[in-house]
PDB file of C-alpha atoms in Angstrom:
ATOM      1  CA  UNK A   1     -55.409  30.994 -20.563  1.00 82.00           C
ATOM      2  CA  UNK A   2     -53.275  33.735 -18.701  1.00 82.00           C
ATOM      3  CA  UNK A   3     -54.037  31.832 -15.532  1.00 83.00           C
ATOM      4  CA  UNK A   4     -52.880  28.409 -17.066  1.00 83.00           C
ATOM      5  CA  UNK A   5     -49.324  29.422 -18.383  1.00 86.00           C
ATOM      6  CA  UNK A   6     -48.696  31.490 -14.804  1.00 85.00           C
ATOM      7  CA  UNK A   7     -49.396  28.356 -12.752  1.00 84.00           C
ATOM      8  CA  UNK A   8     -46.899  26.444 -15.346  1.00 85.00           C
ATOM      9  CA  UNK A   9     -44.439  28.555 -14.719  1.00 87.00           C
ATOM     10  CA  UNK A  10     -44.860  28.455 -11.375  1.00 86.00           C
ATOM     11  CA  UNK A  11     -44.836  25.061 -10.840  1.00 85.00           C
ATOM     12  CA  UNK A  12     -41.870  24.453 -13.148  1.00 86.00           C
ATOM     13  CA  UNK A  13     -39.821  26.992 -11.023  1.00 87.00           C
ATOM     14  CA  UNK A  14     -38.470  24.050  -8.535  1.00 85.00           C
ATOM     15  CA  UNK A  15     -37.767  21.676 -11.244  1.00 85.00           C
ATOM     16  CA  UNK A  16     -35.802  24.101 -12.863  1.00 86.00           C
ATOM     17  CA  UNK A  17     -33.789  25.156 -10.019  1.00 85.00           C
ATOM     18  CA  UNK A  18     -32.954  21.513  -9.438  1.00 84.00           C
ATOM     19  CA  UNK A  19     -31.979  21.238 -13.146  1.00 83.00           C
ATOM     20  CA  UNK A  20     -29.439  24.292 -12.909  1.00 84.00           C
ATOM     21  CA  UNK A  21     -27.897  22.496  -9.969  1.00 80.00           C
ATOM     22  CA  UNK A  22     -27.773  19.056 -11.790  1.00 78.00           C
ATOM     23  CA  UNK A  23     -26.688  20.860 -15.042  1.00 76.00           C
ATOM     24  CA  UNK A  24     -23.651  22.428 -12.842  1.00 76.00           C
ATOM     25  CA  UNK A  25     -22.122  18.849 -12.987  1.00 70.00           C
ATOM     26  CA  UNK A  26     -21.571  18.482 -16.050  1.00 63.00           C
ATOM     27  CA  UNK A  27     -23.417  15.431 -17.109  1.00 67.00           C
ATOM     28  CA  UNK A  28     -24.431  14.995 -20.398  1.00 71.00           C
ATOM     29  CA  UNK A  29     -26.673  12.040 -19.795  1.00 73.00           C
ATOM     30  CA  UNK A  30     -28.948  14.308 -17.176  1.00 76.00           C
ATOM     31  CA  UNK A  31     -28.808  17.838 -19.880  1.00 78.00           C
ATOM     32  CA  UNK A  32     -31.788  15.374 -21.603  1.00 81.00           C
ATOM     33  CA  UNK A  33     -32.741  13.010 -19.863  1.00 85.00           C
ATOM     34  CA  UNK A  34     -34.028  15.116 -16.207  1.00 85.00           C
ATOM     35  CA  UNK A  35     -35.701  17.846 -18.247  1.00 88.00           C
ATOM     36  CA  UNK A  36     -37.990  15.170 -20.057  1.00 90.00           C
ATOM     37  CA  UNK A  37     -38.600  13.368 -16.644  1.00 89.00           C
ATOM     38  CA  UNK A  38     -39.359  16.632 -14.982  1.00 89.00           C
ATOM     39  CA  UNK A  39     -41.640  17.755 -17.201  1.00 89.00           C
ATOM     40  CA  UNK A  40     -43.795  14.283 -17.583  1.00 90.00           C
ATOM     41  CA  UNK A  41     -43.828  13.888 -13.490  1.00 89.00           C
ATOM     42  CA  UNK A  42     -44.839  17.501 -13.744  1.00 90.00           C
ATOM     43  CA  UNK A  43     -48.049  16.709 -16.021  1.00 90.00           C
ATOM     44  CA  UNK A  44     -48.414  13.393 -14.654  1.00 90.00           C
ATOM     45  CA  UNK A  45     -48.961  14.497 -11.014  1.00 89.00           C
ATOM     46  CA  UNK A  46     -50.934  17.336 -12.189  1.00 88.00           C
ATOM     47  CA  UNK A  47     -53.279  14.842 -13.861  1.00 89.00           C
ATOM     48  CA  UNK A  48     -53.162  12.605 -10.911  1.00 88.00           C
ATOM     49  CA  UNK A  49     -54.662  15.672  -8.695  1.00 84.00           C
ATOM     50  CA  UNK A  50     -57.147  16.083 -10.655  1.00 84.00           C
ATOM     51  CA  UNK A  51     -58.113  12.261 -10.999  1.00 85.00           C
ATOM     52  CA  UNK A  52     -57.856  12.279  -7.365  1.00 79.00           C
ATOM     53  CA  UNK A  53     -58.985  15.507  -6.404  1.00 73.00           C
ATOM     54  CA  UNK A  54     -62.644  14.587  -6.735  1.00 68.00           C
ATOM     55  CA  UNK A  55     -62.936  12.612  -4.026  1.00 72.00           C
ATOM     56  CA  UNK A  56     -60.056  13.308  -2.151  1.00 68.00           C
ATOM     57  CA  UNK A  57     -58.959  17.167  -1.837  1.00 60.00           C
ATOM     58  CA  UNK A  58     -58.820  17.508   1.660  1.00 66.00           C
ATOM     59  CA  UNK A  59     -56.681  14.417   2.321  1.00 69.00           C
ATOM     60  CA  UNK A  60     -54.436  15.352  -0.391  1.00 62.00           C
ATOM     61  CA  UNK A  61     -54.184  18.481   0.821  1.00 66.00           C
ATOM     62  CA  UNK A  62     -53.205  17.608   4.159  1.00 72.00           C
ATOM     63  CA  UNK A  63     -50.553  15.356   3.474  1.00 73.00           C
ATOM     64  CA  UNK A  64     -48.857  16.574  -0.159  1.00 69.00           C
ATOM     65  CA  UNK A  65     -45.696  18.903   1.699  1.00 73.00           C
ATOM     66  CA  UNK A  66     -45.370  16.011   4.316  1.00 79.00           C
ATOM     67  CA  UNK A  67     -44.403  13.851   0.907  1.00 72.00           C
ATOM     68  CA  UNK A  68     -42.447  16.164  -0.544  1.00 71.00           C
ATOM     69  CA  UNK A  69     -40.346  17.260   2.379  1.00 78.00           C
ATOM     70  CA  UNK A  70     -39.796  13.682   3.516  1.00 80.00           C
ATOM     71  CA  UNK A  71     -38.604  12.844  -0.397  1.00 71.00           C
ATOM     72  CA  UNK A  72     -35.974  16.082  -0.724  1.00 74.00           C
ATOM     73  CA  UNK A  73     -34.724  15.315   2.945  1.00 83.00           C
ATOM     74  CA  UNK A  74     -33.940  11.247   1.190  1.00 79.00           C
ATOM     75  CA  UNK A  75     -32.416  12.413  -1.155  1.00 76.00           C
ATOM     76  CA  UNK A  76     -30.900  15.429   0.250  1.00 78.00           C
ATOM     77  CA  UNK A  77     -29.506  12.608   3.196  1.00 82.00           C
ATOM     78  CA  UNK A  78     -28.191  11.053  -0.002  1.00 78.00           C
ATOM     79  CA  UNK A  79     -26.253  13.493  -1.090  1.00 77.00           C
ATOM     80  CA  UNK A  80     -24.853  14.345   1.969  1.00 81.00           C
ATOM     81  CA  UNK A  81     -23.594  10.797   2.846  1.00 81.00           C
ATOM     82  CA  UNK A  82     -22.059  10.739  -0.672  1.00 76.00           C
ATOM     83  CA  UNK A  83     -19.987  13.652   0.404  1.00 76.00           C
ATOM     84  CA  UNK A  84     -18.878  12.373   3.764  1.00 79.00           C
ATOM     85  CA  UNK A  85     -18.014   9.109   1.365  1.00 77.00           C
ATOM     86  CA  UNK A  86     -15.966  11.189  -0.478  1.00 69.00           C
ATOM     87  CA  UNK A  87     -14.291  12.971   2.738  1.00 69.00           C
ATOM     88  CA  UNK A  88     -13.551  10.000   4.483  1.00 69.00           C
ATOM     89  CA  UNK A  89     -12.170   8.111   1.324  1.00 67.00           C
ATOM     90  CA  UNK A  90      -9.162  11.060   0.988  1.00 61.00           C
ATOM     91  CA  UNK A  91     -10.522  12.908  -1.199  1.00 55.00           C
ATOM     92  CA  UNK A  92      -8.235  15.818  -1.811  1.00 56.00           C
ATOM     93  CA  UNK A  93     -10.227  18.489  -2.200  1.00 56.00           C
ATOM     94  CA  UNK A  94      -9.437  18.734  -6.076  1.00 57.00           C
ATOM     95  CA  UNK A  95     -12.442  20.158  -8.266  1.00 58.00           C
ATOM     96  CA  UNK A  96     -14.015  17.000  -9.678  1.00 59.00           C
ATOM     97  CA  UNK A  97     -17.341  16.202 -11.549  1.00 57.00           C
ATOM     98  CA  UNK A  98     -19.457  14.155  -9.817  1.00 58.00           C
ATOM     99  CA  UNK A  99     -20.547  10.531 -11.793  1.00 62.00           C
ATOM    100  CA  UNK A 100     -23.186  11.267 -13.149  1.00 64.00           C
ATOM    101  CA  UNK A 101     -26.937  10.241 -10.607  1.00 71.00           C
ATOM    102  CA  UNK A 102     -28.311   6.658 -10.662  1.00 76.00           C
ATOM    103  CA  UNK A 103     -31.233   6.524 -12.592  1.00 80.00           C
ATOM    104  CA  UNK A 104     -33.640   6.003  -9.130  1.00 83.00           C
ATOM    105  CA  UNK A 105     -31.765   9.264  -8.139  1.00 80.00           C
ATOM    106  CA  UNK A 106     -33.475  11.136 -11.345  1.00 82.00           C
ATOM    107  CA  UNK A 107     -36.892   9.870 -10.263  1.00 85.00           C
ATOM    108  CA  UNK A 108     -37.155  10.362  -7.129  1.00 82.00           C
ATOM    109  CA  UNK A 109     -35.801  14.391  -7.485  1.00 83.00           C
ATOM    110  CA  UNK A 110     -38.623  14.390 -10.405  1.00 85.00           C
ATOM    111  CA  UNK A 111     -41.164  13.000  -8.197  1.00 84.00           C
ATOM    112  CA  UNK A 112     -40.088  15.013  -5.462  1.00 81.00           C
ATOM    113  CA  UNK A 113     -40.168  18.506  -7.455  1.00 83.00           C
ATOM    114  CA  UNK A 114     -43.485  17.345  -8.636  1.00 83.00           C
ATOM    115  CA  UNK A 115     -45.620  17.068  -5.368  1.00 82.00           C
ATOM    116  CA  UNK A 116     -46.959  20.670  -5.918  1.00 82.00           C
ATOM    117  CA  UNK A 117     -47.983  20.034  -8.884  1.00 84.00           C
ATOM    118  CA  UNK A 118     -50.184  17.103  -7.544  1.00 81.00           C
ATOM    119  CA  UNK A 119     -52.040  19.626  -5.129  1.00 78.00           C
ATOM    120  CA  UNK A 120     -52.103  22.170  -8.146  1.00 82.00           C
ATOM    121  CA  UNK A 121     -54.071  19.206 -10.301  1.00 82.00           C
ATOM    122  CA  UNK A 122     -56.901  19.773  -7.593  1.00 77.00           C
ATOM    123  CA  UNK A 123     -57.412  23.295  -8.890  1.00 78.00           C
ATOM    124  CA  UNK A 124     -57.345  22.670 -13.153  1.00 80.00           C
ATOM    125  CA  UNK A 125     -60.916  22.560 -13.372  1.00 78.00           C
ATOM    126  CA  UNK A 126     -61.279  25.951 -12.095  1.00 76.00           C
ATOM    127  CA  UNK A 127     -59.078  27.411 -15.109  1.00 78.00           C
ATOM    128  CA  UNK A 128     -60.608  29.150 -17.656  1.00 78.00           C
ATOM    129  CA  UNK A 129     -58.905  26.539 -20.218  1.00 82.00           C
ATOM    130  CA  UNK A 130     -59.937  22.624 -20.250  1.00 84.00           C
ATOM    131  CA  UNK A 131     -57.795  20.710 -17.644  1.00 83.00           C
ATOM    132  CA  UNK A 132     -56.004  19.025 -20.612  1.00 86.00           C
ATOM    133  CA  UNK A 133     -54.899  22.119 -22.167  1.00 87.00           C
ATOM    134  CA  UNK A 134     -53.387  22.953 -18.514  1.00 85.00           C
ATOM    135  CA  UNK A 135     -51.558  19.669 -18.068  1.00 88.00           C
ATOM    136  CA  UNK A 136     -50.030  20.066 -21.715  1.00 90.00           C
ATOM    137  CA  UNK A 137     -49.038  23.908 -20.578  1.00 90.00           C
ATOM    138  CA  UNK A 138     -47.645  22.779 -17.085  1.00 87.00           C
ATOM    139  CA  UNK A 139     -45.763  19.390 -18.765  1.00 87.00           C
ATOM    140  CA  UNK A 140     -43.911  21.529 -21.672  1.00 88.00           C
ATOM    141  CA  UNK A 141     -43.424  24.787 -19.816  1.00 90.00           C
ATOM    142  CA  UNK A 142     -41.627  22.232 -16.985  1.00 88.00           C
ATOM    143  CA  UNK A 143     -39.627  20.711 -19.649  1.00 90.00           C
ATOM    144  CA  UNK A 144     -38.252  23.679 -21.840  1.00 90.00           C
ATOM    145  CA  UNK A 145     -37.618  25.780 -18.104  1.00 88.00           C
ATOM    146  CA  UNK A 146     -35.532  22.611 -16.826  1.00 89.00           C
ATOM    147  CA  UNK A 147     -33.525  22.472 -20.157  1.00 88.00           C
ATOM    148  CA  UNK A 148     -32.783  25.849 -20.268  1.00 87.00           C
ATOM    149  CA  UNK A 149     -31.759  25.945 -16.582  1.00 76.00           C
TER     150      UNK A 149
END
């Protein structure tokens, strides 16, 4: 069981670093609604490794950082053009809160934060605690991590 909660935790480490840089914006909206989608792409791509990881591990495993990195450079290209938006518009410099991220924005940083966790759903049936237990564990610890950050 020891095994189970340490690879929750460690899997909900990047969603919660991306929710304590969302939270730093201020919006409300995201304080509910990213935790909740981090922690269901969390369990859902888990449990989509280990649908998947029966017949195809090694493909999986070839490709999953290729995904991920291609996803968090979109959206990180995103972000960035947002910003030169705002610089070439006139912004002022003045300390401003951001509107608040479309709602495609949200998914794709859950999806993207949840790659890992896809390649992680491979391993579940080698835990010492039934894969569903694990997905439960790796879904809420995701969840309550990304609220609190």
């Amino acid at each position: 069981m020891l095994e189970a909660i340490a690879l929750a935790f460690g899997l909900a480490m990047d969603a919660t670093a991306m929710a304590a840089v969302r939270g730093l914006t201020g919006a409300r909206r995201e304080a509910l609604l990213l935790p909740l989608l981090f922690g269901v792409f969390q369990a859902g791509m888990a449990g989509l490794g280990l649908a998947i990881g029966a017949w195809g591990g090694p493909y999986i495993a070839a490709w999953d950082h290729w995904i991920a990195a291609g996803l968090l450079f979109l959206i990180g290209g995103k972000f960035l053009v947002d910003a030169w938006r705002d610089l070439r518009d006139g912004d002022d410099g003045d300390e401003k809160a951001p509107p608040p991220a479309s709602l495609l924005v949200l998914l794709g940083l859950a999806l993207a934060t949840s790659i890992d966790a896809g390649a992680a759903g491979i391993t579940l049936p080698l835990l010492s605690v039934s894969p569903i237990t694990a997905l439960v564990l790796i879904g809420g610890v995701t969840l309550v991590c990304s609220y609190v950050g």
